Amino acid sequence: MKIQNQHYHTIWTKKDDPETVQVIDQRVLPHQLVIHDISTPEEAALAISDMVVRGAPLIGVTAAYGLYLACLRSTADTELEAVAQALKAARPTAVNLAWAVDTVMAELRDVGAEERTAVALAAAERIQSEDIEICRMIGVHGLELIRELYQKKQRTINVLTHCNAGWLATVDWGTATSPVYHAMEADIPVHVWVDETRPRNQGANLTAYEMVQQEVPHTLIVDNTGGHLMQHGMVDLVIVGTDRTTSCGDVANKIGTYLKALAAKDNNVPFYVALPSSTIDWDLKDGVKEIPIEQRSEEEVTHISGWANDQVQKVRLSPEGTPAANYGFDVTPARLVTGLITERGVCEASEEGLLSLFPERAHTHG
Ligand code: MRU
């Protein structure tokens, strides 16, 4: 998508130095556009855990490139297995990370040491370009939901989203935002309510930035506003992303998503979740019991970052000595989800729904 009218992806290999991977440093957006170099697998793992890059699909792609960087140093099995474990441990909730690492590792195990660097690079590039097409297709299918509402209401369609499931969380297009961008292209008037998404403010910092750059009409709201807007008919549909979807359609997404789903249910507002199939964990059924929820540092809650004196600065919000809990994600049970928007189409959030789109998984999950 565009930044200052120039087309960007979120990750690429450096021009004239293919042994360096470059990403947009999301810690300083929207205030600064800084390109961050990653030259070792350790730097790739750190970029993921430190949230230089974030968002389920993008951390998967970054990990795939991390294995390529590992191969540049050593293609020995033991070294690659250790890097694979370290990359997977960088963040626990998004299953795309483990999926991407396992995908690349399976290909590396199949070839001799001398081929591994080329195979790892090709796999990372393939996962990256597949992500672009998958997100585009999520937009194509999600557009029809927006179009249907527009045909019925004949006015601007108000979409509420939480966190950043936009192009900055993927390689391009985003998941939850792709239908919005496709609606813009189809000349359907849309407006996006952007949840600020405490504690790290991915909505205020990243989704709002995307909306400005793509010229999408939008309004930033604090996290607790959605229910009020829904009670007053000001939200036509909710679209969020997910970090892990169980085979029965439960979805883990940024903390606070569950409360939006409850409010949507109470107000008859359709609640859709947009996801690439790499987000489906076919081994899990009950999301609340089985999905590991990341807990991050207290400081992300007790402090807040912003732009002052030409730099990103952190200030304290709460008294010294107040403990804080920082659960990164929550699980929205399938019963609260109107539908799942995937690259193959829209389905019910259930095992039957998912298998209707992915019948090849019928015999491969427990
Ligand atoms: O902690 P983050 O910023 O990585 O959380 C991101 C989200 O919760 C996104 O909604 C999710 O990864 C889907 S991204 C297409």
mmCIF file of N, CA and C in Angstrom, residues 192-323:
data_model
loop_
_atom_site.group_PDB
_atom_site.id
_atom_site.type_symbol
_atom_site.label_atom_id
_atom_site.label_comp_id
_atom_site.label_asym_id
_atom_site.label_seq_id
_atom_site.Cartn_x
_atom_site.Cartn_y
_atom_site.Cartn_z
ATOM 1 N N VAL A 192 -14.286 4.296 8.678
ATOM 2 C CA VAL A 192 -13.771 3.307 9.625
ATOM 3 C C VAL A 192 -13.642 3.928 11.017
ATOM 4 N N TRP A 193 -14.248 3.271 12.006
ATOM 5 C CA TRP A 193 -14.012 3.610 13.414
ATOM 6 C C TRP A 193 -12.769 2.844 13.842
ATOM 7 N N VAL A 194 -11.757 3.578 14.259
ATOM 8 C CA VAL A 194 -10.465 2.963 14.598
ATOM 9 C C VAL A 194 -10.306 2.924 16.118
ATOM 10 N N ASP A 195 -10.366 1.735 16.726
ATOM 11 C CA ASP A 195 -10.117 1.614 18.176
ATOM 12 C C ASP A 195 -8.642 1.926 18.449
ATOM 13 N N GLU A 196 -8.383 2.734 19.470
ATOM 14 C CA GLU A 196 -6.971 3.110 19.715
ATOM 15 C C GLU A 196 -6.100 1.899 20.093
ATOM 16 N N THR A 197 -6.712 0.927 20.836
ATOM 17 C CA THR A 197 -6.040 -0.339 21.144
ATOM 18 C C THR A 197 -4.889 -0.204 22.135
ATOM 19 N N ARG A 198 -5.285 0.163 23.354
ATOM 20 C CA ARG A 198 -4.314 0.141 24.457
ATOM 21 C C ARG A 198 -3.868 -1.294 24.722
ATOM 22 N N PRO A 199 -2.647 -1.572 25.209
ATOM 23 C CA PRO A 199 -1.719 -0.534 25.653
ATOM 24 C C PRO A 199 -0.771 -0.019 24.569
ATOM 25 N N ARG A 200 -0.583 -0.757 23.483
ATOM 26 C CA ARG A 200 0.452 -0.300 22.542
ATOM 27 C C ARG A 200 -0.096 0.611 21.450
ATOM 28 N N ASN A 201 -1.427 0.786 21.449
ATOM 29 C CA ASN A 201 -2.023 1.765 20.524
ATOM 30 C C ASN A 201 -1.796 1.469 19.045
ATOM 31 N N GLN A 202 -1.903 0.203 18.681
ATOM 32 C CA GLN A 202 -1.731 -0.134 17.263
ATOM 33 C C GLN A 202 -2.795 0.534 16.384
ATOM 34 N N GLY A 203 -3.992 0.757 16.966
ATOM 35 C CA GLY A 203 -5.041 1.435 16.193
ATOM 36 C C GLY A 203 -4.679 2.885 15.960
ATOM 37 N N ALA A 204 -4.337 3.585 17.047
ATOM 38 C CA ALA A 204 -4.018 5.014 16.951
ATOM 39 C C ALA A 204 -2.758 5.246 16.126
ATOM 40 N N ASN A 205 -1.775 4.369 16.311
ATOM 41 C CA ASN A 205 -0.487 4.597 15.642
ATOM 42 C C ASN A 205 -0.456 4.044 14.220
ATOM 43 N N LEU A 206 -1.008 2.870 14.021
ATOM 44 C CA LEU A 206 -0.782 2.167 12.751
ATOM 45 C C LEU A 206 -2.012 2.163 11.838
ATOM 46 N N THR A 207 -3.183 1.763 12.396
ATOM 47 C CA THR A 207 -4.365 1.737 11.524
ATOM 48 C C THR A 207 -4.713 3.158 11.077
ATOM 49 N N ALA A 208 -4.664 4.094 12.021
ATOM 50 C CA ALA A 208 -4.974 5.482 11.649
ATOM 51 C C ALA A 208 -3.985 5.992 10.591
ATOM 52 N N TYR A 209 -2.716 5.617 10.750
ATOM 53 C CA TYR A 209 -1.682 6.013 9.767
ATOM 54 C C TYR A 209 -2.009 5.452 8.377
ATOM 55 N N GLU A 210 -2.378 4.169 8.362
ATOM 56 C CA GLU A 210 -2.755 3.564 7.077
ATOM 57 C C GLU A 210 -3.932 4.318 6.447
ATOM 58 N N MET A 211 -4.923 4.630 7.277
ATOM 59 C CA MET A 211 -6.136 5.287 6.752
ATOM 60 C C MET A 211 -5.795 6.667 6.175
ATOM 61 N N VAL A 212 -4.916 7.386 6.872
ATOM 62 C CA VAL A 212 -4.489 8.707 6.371
ATOM 63 C C VAL A 212 -3.783 8.532 5.026
ATOM 64 N N GLN A 213 -2.851 7.591 4.982
ATOM 65 C CA GLN A 213 -2.033 7.418 3.768
ATOM 66 C C GLN A 213 -2.875 6.931 2.584
ATOM 67 N N GLN A 214 -3.907 6.128 2.872
ATOM 68 C CA GLN A 214 -4.771 5.590 1.814
ATOM 69 C C GLN A 214 -5.997 6.474 1.573
ATOM 70 N N GLU A 215 -6.081 7.569 2.319
ATOM 71 C CA GLU A 215 -7.198 8.520 2.215
ATOM 72 C C GLU A 215 -8.554 7.871 2.468
ATOM 73 N N VAL A 216 -8.609 7.014 3.486
ATOM 74 C CA VAL A 216 -9.879 6.390 3.880
ATOM 75 C C VAL A 216 -10.503 7.233 4.997
ATOM 76 N N PRO A 217 -11.765 7.663 4.831
ATOM 77 C CA PRO A 217 -12.408 8.409 5.917
ATOM 78 C C PRO A 217 -12.429 7.560 7.192
ATOM 79 N N HIS A 218 -11.999 8.136 8.300
ATOM 80 C CA HIS A 218 -11.906 7.350 9.524
ATOM 81 C C HIS A 218 -11.975 8.268 10.737
ATOM 82 N N THR A 219 -12.271 7.668 11.897
ATOM 83 C CA THR A 219 -12.291 8.421 13.152
ATOM 84 C C THR A 219 -11.672 7.535 14.224
ATOM 85 N N LEU A 220 -10.758 8.118 14.973
ATOM 86 C CA LEU A 220 -10.112 7.392 16.074
ATOM 87 C C LEU A 220 -11.009 7.467 17.316
ATOM 88 N N ILE A 221 -11.191 6.317 17.979
ATOM 89 C CA ILE A 221 -12.005 6.296 19.201
ATOM 90 C C ILE A 221 -11.241 5.570 20.306
ATOM 91 N N VAL A 222 -11.570 5.879 21.551
ATOM 92 C CA VAL A 222 -10.945 5.109 22.631
ATOM 93 C C VAL A 222 -11.601 3.731 22.668
ATOM 94 N N ASP A 223 -10.903 2.794 23.285
ATOM 95 C CA ASP A 223 -11.322 1.400 23.162
ATOM 96 C C ASP A 223 -12.742 1.117 23.652
ATOM 97 N N ASN A 224 -13.227 1.871 24.591
ATOM 98 C CA ASN A 224 -14.533 1.546 25.160
ATOM 99 C C ASN A 224 -15.704 2.209 24.456
ATOM 100 N N THR A 225 -15.468 2.829 23.292
ATOM 101 C CA THR A 225 -16.527 3.583 22.615
ATOM 102 C C THR A 225 -17.446 2.706 21.771
ATOM 103 N N GLY A 226 -16.921 1.579 21.299
ATOM 104 C CA GLY A 226 -17.649 0.760 20.308
ATOM 105 C C GLY A 226 -19.076 0.421 20.721
ATOM 106 N N GLY A 227 -19.267 0.024 21.980
ATOM 107 C CA GLY A 227 -20.607 -0.374 22.434
ATOM 108 C C GLY A 227 -21.596 0.781 22.303
ATOM 109 N N HIS A 228 -21.174 1.956 22.687
ATOM 110 C CA HIS A 228 -22.033 3.147 22.583
ATOM 111 C C HIS A 228 -22.420 3.406 21.116
ATOM 112 N N LEU A 229 -21.430 3.334 20.239
ATOM 113 C CA LEU A 229 -21.704 3.581 18.813
ATOM 114 C C LEU A 229 -22.690 2.542 18.270
ATOM 115 N N MET A 230 -22.512 1.308 18.694
ATOM 116 C CA MET A 230 -23.406 0.241 18.205
ATOM 117 C C MET A 230 -24.832 0.469 18.696
ATOM 118 N N GLN A 231 -24.987 0.896 19.951
ATOM 119 C CA GLN A 231 -26.335 1.148 20.486
ATOM 120 C C GLN A 231 -27.046 2.242 19.700
ATOM 121 N N HIS A 232 -26.272 3.120 19.066
ATOM 122 C CA HIS A 232 -26.865 4.251 18.350
ATOM 123 C C HIS A 232 -26.849 4.058 16.834
ATOM 124 N N GLY A 233 -26.667 2.816 16.390
ATOM 125 C CA GLY A 233 -26.747 2.506 14.954
ATOM 126 C C GLY A 233 -25.596 3.099 14.146
ATOM 127 N N MET A 234 -24.470 3.365 14.811
ATOM 128 C CA MET A 234 -23.382 4.042 14.109
ATOM 129 C C MET A 234 -22.295 3.079 13.617
ATOM 130 N N VAL A 235 -22.533 1.782 13.798
ATOM 131 C CA VAL A 235 -21.599 0.770 13.276
ATOM 132 C C VAL A 235 -22.425 -0.212 12.443
ATOM 133 N N ASP A 236 -22.045 -0.389 11.169
ATOM 134 C CA ASP A 236 -22.773 -1.334 10.309
ATOM 135 C C ASP A 236 -22.171 -2.724 10.358
ATOM 136 N N LEU A 237 -20.878 -2.798 10.512
ATOM 137 C CA LEU A 237 -20.248 -4.096 10.731
ATOM 138 C C LEU A 237 -18.892 -3.917 11.393
ATOM 139 N N VAL A 238 -18.483 -4.971 12.083
ATOM 140 C CA VAL A 238 -17.152 -5.006 12.691
ATOM 141 C C VAL A 238 -16.326 -5.981 11.868
ATOM 142 N N ILE A 239 -15.102 -5.586 11.532
ATOM 143 C CA ILE A 239 -14.164 -6.546 10.921
ATOM 144 C C ILE A 239 -12.854 -6.457 11.710
ATOM 145 N N VAL A 240 -12.418 -7.581 12.226
ATOM 146 C CA VAL A 240 -11.130 -7.627 12.947
ATOM 147 C C VAL A 240 -10.273 -8.738 12.331
ATOM 148 N N GLY A 241 -9.009 -8.775 12.742
ATOM 149 C CA GLY A 241 -8.120 -9.860 12.318
ATOM 150 C C GLY A 241 -8.081 -10.938 13.393
ATOM 151 N N THR A 242 -7.176 -11.875 13.246
ATOM 152 C CA THR A 242 -6.981 -12.905 14.261
ATOM 153 C C THR A 242 -5.542 -13.418 14.221
ATOM 154 N N ASP A 243 -5.081 -13.821 15.380
ATOM 155 C CA ASP A 243 -3.730 -14.382 15.477
ATOM 156 C C ASP A 243 -3.749 -15.902 15.465
ATOM 157 N N ARG A 244 -4.870 -16.461 15.874
ATOM 158 C CA ARG A 244 -5.013 -17.919 15.825
ATOM 159 C C ARG A 244 -6.504 -18.248 15.835
ATOM 160 N N THR A 245 -6.889 -19.105 14.914
ATOM 161 C CA THR A 245 -8.294 -19.507 14.772
ATOM 162 C C THR A 245 -8.353 -21.010 14.987
ATOM 163 N N THR A 246 -9.228 -21.480 15.873
ATOM 164 C CA THR A 246 -9.266 -22.938 16.064
ATOM 165 C C THR A 246 -10.085 -23.593 14.950
ATOM 166 N N SER A 247 -10.004 -24.916 14.875
ATOM 167 C CA SER A 247 -10.730 -25.646 13.825
ATOM 168 C C SER A 247 -12.239 -25.502 14.008
ATOM 169 N N CYS A 248 -12.682 -25.048 15.192
ATOM 170 C CA CYS A 248 -14.122 -24.843 15.425
ATOM 171 C C CYS A 248 -14.522 -23.376 15.274
ATOM 172 N N GLY A 249 -13.575 -22.513 14.912
ATOM 173 C CA GLY A 249 -13.921 -21.119 14.613
ATOM 174 C C GLY A 249 -13.785 -20.138 15.760
ATOM 175 N N ASP A 250 -13.204 -20.556 16.901
ATOM 176 C CA ASP A 250 -12.872 -19.565 17.940
ATOM 177 C C ASP A 250 -11.674 -18.750 17.443
ATOM 178 N N VAL A 251 -11.639 -17.462 17.817
ATOM 179 C CA VAL A 251 -10.538 -16.634 17.314
ATOM 180 C C VAL A 251 -9.835 -15.874 18.437
ATOM 181 N N ALA A 252 -8.510 -15.938 18.446
ATOM 182 C CA ALA A 252 -7.733 -15.101 19.369
ATOM 183 C C ALA A 252 -7.321 -13.853 18.599
ATOM 184 N N ASN A 253 -7.573 -12.718 19.185
ATOM 185 C CA ASN A 253 -7.115 -11.461 18.588
ATOM 186 C C ASN A 253 -6.764 -10.494 19.724
ATOM 187 N N LYS A 254 -6.300 -9.335 19.349
ATOM 188 C CA LYS A 254 -5.826 -8.340 20.326
ATOM 189 C C LYS A 254 -6.817 -8.163 21.480
ATOM 190 N N ILE A 255 -6.280 -8.009 22.674
ATOM 191 C CA ILE A 255 -7.085 -7.873 23.881
ATOM 192 C C ILE A 255 -8.176 -6.801 23.670
ATOM 193 N N GLY A 256 -9.394 -7.156 24.045
ATOM 194 C CA GLY A 256 -10.517 -6.228 23.847
ATOM 195 C C GLY A 256 -11.432 -6.639 22.712
ATOM 196 N N THR A 257 -10.960 -7.529 21.860
ATOM 197 C CA THR A 257 -11.783 -7.967 20.721
ATOM 198 C C THR A 257 -13.060 -8.658 21.215
ATOM 199 N N TYR A 258 -12.906 -9.493 22.256
ATOM 200 C CA TYR A 258 -14.053 -10.224 22.804
ATOM 201 C C TYR A 258 -15.169 -9.262 23.248
ATOM 202 N N LEU A 259 -14.781 -8.171 23.897
ATOM 203 C CA LEU A 259 -15.798 -7.214 24.365
ATOM 204 C C LEU A 259 -16.521 -6.568 23.187
ATOM 205 N N LYS A 260 -15.813 -6.356 22.083
ATOM 206 C CA LYS A 260 -16.466 -5.785 20.891
ATOM 207 C C LYS A 260 -17.463 -6.797 20.336
ATOM 208 N N ALA A 261 -17.085 -8.077 20.378
ATOM 209 C CA ALA A 261 -17.978 -9.120 19.849
ATOM 210 C C ALA A 261 -19.240 -9.225 20.705
ATOM 211 N N LEU A 262 -19.081 -9.098 22.037
ATOM 212 C CA LEU A 262 -20.261 -9.139 22.916
ATOM 213 C C LEU A 262 -21.190 -7.957 22.614
ATOM 214 N N ALA A 263 -20.608 -6.782 22.473
ATOM 215 C CA ALA A 263 -21.425 -5.602 22.184
ATOM 216 C C ALA A 263 -22.109 -5.748 20.820
ATOM 217 N N ALA A 264 -21.385 -6.310 19.864
ATOM 218 C CA ALA A 264 -21.964 -6.489 18.520
ATOM 219 C C ALA A 264 -23.151 -7.450 18.592
ATOM 220 N N LYS A 265 -22.995 -8.537 19.331
ATOM 221 C CA LYS A 265 -24.076 -9.521 19.474
ATOM 222 C C LYS A 265 -25.305 -8.855 20.083
ATOM 223 N N ASP A 266 -25.080 -8.055 21.139
ATOM 224 C CA ASP A 266 -26.207 -7.437 21.846
ATOM 225 C C ASP A 266 -26.943 -6.418 20.974
ATOM 226 N N ASN A 267 -26.228 -5.915 19.963
ATOM 227 C CA ASN A 267 -26.819 -4.868 19.129
ATOM 228 C C ASN A 267 -27.091 -5.325 17.706
ATOM 229 N N ASN A 268 -27.012 -6.623 17.483
ATOM 230 C CA ASN A 268 -27.283 -7.173 16.143
ATOM 231 C C ASN A 268 -26.387 -6.606 15.054
ATOM 232 N N VAL A 269 -25.169 -6.300 15.416
ATOM 233 C CA VAL A 269 -24.204 -5.783 14.426
ATOM 234 C C VAL A 269 -23.368 -6.974 13.946
ATOM 235 N N PRO A 270 -23.273 -7.203 12.617
ATOM 236 C CA PRO A 270 -22.466 -8.335 12.150
ATOM 237 C C PRO A 270 -21.000 -8.194 12.573
ATOM 238 N N PHE A 271 -20.439 -9.296 13.053
ATOM 239 C CA PHE A 271 -19.058 -9.297 13.556
ATOM 240 C C PHE A 271 -18.262 -10.310 12.731
ATOM 241 N N TYR A 272 -17.414 -9.798 11.842
ATOM 242 C CA TYR A 272 -16.637 -10.671 10.947
ATOM 243 C C TYR A 272 -15.163 -10.686 11.343
ATOM 244 N N VAL A 273 -14.539 -11.829 11.110
ATOM 245 C CA VAL A 273 -13.105 -11.964 11.364
ATOM 246 C C VAL A 273 -12.438 -12.335 10.040
ATOM 247 N N ALA A 274 -11.422 -11.552 9.660
ATOM 248 C CA ALA A 274 -10.717 -11.778 8.383
ATOM 249 C C ALA A 274 -9.408 -12.514 8.671
ATOM 250 N N LEU A 275 -9.146 -13.568 7.911
ATOM 251 C CA LEU A 275 -7.944 -14.363 8.211
ATOM 252 C C LEU A 275 -7.395 -15.112 7.006
ATOM 253 N N PRO A 276 -6.073 -15.167 6.942
ATOM 254 C CA PRO A 276 -5.450 -16.074 5.982
ATOM 255 C C PRO A 276 -5.496 -17.486 6.576
ATOM 256 N N SER A 277 -5.554 -18.507 5.750
ATOM 257 C CA SER A 277 -5.700 -19.867 6.303
ATOM 258 C C SER A 277 -4.488 -20.271 7.137
ATOM 259 N N SER A 278 -3.353 -19.564 6.976
ATOM 260 C CA SER A 278 -2.180 -19.865 7.809
ATOM 261 C C SER A 278 -2.439 -19.543 9.280
ATOM 262 N N THR A 279 -3.536 -18.849 9.568
ATOM 263 C CA THR A 279 -3.890 -18.516 10.951
ATOM 264 C C THR A 279 -4.710 -19.613 11.615
ATOM 265 N N ILE A 280 -5.148 -20.596 10.822
ATOM 266 C CA ILE A 280 -5.987 -21.654 11.415
ATOM 267 C C ILE A 280 -5.082 -22.701 12.054
ATOM 268 N N ASP A 281 -5.343 -22.962 13.328
ATOM 269 C CA ASP A 281 -4.629 -24.030 14.022
ATOM 270 C C ASP A 281 -5.571 -25.236 14.057
ATOM 271 N N TRP A 282 -5.361 -26.141 13.094
ATOM 272 C CA TRP A 282 -6.291 -27.270 12.920
ATOM 273 C C TRP A 282 -6.204 -28.255 14.081
ATOM 274 N N ASP A 283 -5.164 -28.115 14.919
ATOM 275 C CA ASP A 283 -5.011 -29.042 16.053
ATOM 276 C C ASP A 283 -5.839 -28.618 17.261
ATOM 277 N N LEU A 284 -6.322 -27.379 17.283
ATOM 278 C CA LEU A 284 -7.051 -26.888 18.464
ATOM 279 C C LEU A 284 -8.538 -26.771 18.171
ATOM 280 N N LYS A 285 -9.333 -26.969 19.217
ATOM 281 C CA LYS A 285 -10.791 -26.810 19.076
ATOM 282 C C LYS A 285 -11.300 -25.666 19.963
ATOM 283 N N ASP A 286 -10.975 -25.760 21.269
ATOM 284 C CA ASP A 286 -11.518 -24.800 22.226
ATOM 285 C C ASP A 286 -10.502 -23.673 22.466
ATOM 286 N N GLY A 287 -10.768 -22.521 21.868
ATOM 287 C CA GLY A 287 -9.797 -21.426 21.917
ATOM 288 C C GLY A 287 -9.534 -20.913 23.316
ATOM 289 N N VAL A 288 -10.582 -20.786 24.140
ATOM 290 C CA VAL A 288 -10.396 -20.232 25.487
ATOM 291 C C VAL A 288 -9.475 -21.132 26.297
ATOM 292 N N LYS A 289 -9.659 -22.444 26.153
ATOM 293 C CA LYS A 289 -8.840 -23.358 26.952
ATOM 294 C C LYS A 289 -7.459 -23.570 26.348
ATOM 295 N N GLU A 290 -7.369 -23.540 25.019
ATOM 296 C CA GLU A 290 -6.149 -24.063 24.394
ATOM 297 C C GLU A 290 -5.191 -23.037 23.788
ATOM 298 N N ILE A 291 -5.675 -21.837 23.455
ATOM 299 C CA ILE A 291 -4.760 -20.887 22.786
ATOM 300 C C ILE A 291 -3.878 -20.192 23.838
ATOM 301 N N PRO A 292 -2.549 -20.269 23.666
ATOM 302 C CA PRO A 292 -1.670 -19.578 24.633
ATOM 303 C C PRO A 292 -1.769 -18.062 24.442
ATOM 304 N N ILE A 293 -1.986 -17.369 25.551
ATOM 305 C CA ILE A 293 -2.147 -15.907 25.490
ATOM 306 C C ILE A 293 -0.861 -15.245 25.971
ATOM 307 N N GLU A 294 -0.292 -14.431 25.093
ATOM 308 C CA GLU A 294 0.951 -13.735 25.431
ATOM 309 C C GLU A 294 0.710 -12.714 26.560
ATOM 310 N N GLN A 295 1.638 -12.702 27.517
ATOM 311 C CA GLN A 295 1.621 -11.626 28.516
ATOM 312 C C GLN A 295 2.896 -10.826 28.338
ATOM 313 N N ARG A 296 2.746 -9.522 28.205
ATOM 314 C CA ARG A 296 3.900 -8.667 27.942
ATOM 315 C C ARG A 296 4.229 -7.832 29.189
ATOM 316 N N SER A 297 5.203 -6.939 29.025
ATOM 317 C CA SER A 297 5.736 -6.245 30.208
ATOM 318 C C SER A 297 4.705 -5.292 30.818
ATOM 319 N N GLU A 298 4.829 -5.117 32.140
ATOM 320 C CA GLU A 298 3.952 -4.183 32.866
ATOM 321 C C GLU A 298 4.124 -2.764 32.327
ATOM 322 N N GLU A 299 5.350 -2.477 31.887
ATOM 323 C CA GLU A 299 5.654 -1.098 31.474
ATOM 324 C C GLU A 299 4.786 -0.640 30.296
ATOM 325 N N GLU A 300 4.346 -1.591 29.463
ATOM 326 C CA GLU A 300 3.482 -1.188 28.341
ATOM 327 C C GLU A 300 2.148 -0.620 28.846
ATOM 328 N N VAL A 301 1.756 -1.001 30.088
ATOM 329 C CA VAL A 301 0.492 -0.527 30.657
ATOM 330 C C VAL A 301 0.712 0.699 31.547
ATOM 331 N N THR A 302 1.795 0.670 32.301
ATOM 332 C CA THR A 302 2.018 1.766 33.260
ATOM 333 C C THR A 302 2.555 3.030 32.584
ATOM 334 N N HIS A 303 3.047 2.863 31.342
ATOM 335 C CA HIS A 303 3.604 4.004 30.624
ATOM 336 C C HIS A 303 2.917 4.136 29.258
ATOM 337 N N ILE A 304 3.077 5.294 28.638
ATOM 338 C CA ILE A 304 2.535 5.493 27.287
ATOM 339 C C ILE A 304 3.560 6.259 26.460
ATOM 340 N N SER A 305 3.627 5.908 25.178
ATOM 341 C CA SER A 305 4.598 6.560 24.282
ATOM 342 C C SER A 305 3.905 7.567 23.382
ATOM 343 N N GLY A 306 4.603 8.604 23.068
ATOM 344 C CA GLY A 306 4.066 9.593 22.133
ATOM 345 C C GLY A 306 5.196 10.420 21.547
ATOM 346 N N TRP A 307 4.837 11.377 20.708
ATOM 347 C CA TRP A 307 5.828 12.174 19.984
ATOM 348 C C TRP A 307 5.964 13.534 20.655
ATOM 349 N N ALA A 308 7.154 13.835 21.147
ATOM 350 C CA ALA A 308 7.389 15.152 21.752
ATOM 351 C C ALA A 308 8.841 15.527 21.531
ATOM 352 N N ASN A 309 9.075 16.790 21.302
ATOM 353 C CA ASN A 309 10.438 17.306 21.075
ATOM 354 C C ASN A 309 11.175 16.503 20.010
ATOM 355 N N ASP A 310 10.457 16.236 18.908
ATOM 356 C CA ASP A 310 11.041 15.540 17.755
ATOM 357 C C ASP A 310 11.549 14.138 18.058
ATOM 358 N N GLN A 311 10.988 13.506 19.067
ATOM 359 C CA GLN A 311 11.342 12.105 19.293
ATOM 360 C C GLN A 311 10.203 11.357 19.980
ATOM 361 N N VAL A 312 10.266 10.011 19.886
ATOM 362 C CA VAL A 312 9.282 9.196 20.591
ATOM 363 C C VAL A 312 9.676 9.191 22.054
ATOM 364 N N GLN A 313 8.726 9.567 22.923
ATOM 365 C CA GLN A 313 9.032 9.617 24.358
ATOM 366 C C GLN A 313 8.009 8.807 25.130
ATOM 367 N N LYS A 314 8.464 8.295 26.251
ATOM 368 C CA LYS A 314 7.621 7.462 27.091
ATOM 369 C C LYS A 314 7.352 8.215 28.382
ATOM 370 N N VAL A 315 6.079 8.252 28.800
ATOM 371 C CA VAL A 315 5.788 8.880 30.099
ATOM 372 C C VAL A 315 4.977 7.924 30.965
ATOM 373 N N ARG A 316 5.115 8.094 32.297
ATOM 374 C CA ARG A 316 4.407 7.224 33.247
ATOM 375 C C ARG A 316 2.955 7.671 33.381
ATOM 376 N N LEU A 317 2.015 6.684 33.443
ATOM 377 C CA LEU A 317 0.590 6.977 33.611
ATOM 378 C C LEU A 317 0.124 6.710 35.036
ATOM 379 N N SER A 318 0.654 5.659 35.657
ATOM 380 C CA SER A 318 0.113 5.175 36.932
ATOM 381 C C SER A 318 1.139 5.437 38.031
ATOM 382 N N PRO A 319 0.690 5.365 39.296
ATOM 383 C CA PRO A 319 1.651 5.625 40.367
ATOM 384 C C PRO A 319 2.760 4.585 40.418
ATOM 385 N N GLU A 320 3.926 4.997 40.844
ATOM 386 C CA GLU A 320 5.020 4.043 41.131
ATOM 387 C C GLU A 320 4.460 3.016 42.097
ATOM 388 N N GLY A 321 4.732 1.753 41.858
ATOM 389 C CA GLY A 321 4.319 0.735 42.813
ATOM 390 C C GLY A 321 2.998 0.067 42.475
ATOM 391 N N THR A 322 2.225 0.616 41.515
ATOM 392 C CA THR A 322 0.992 -0.058 41.102
ATOM 393 C C THR A 322 1.348 -1.182 40.138
ATOM 394 N N PRO A 323 0.990 -2.419 40.472
ATOM 395 C CA PRO A 323 1.296 -3.505 39.533
ATOM 396 C C PRO A 323 0.321 -3.473 38.357
#
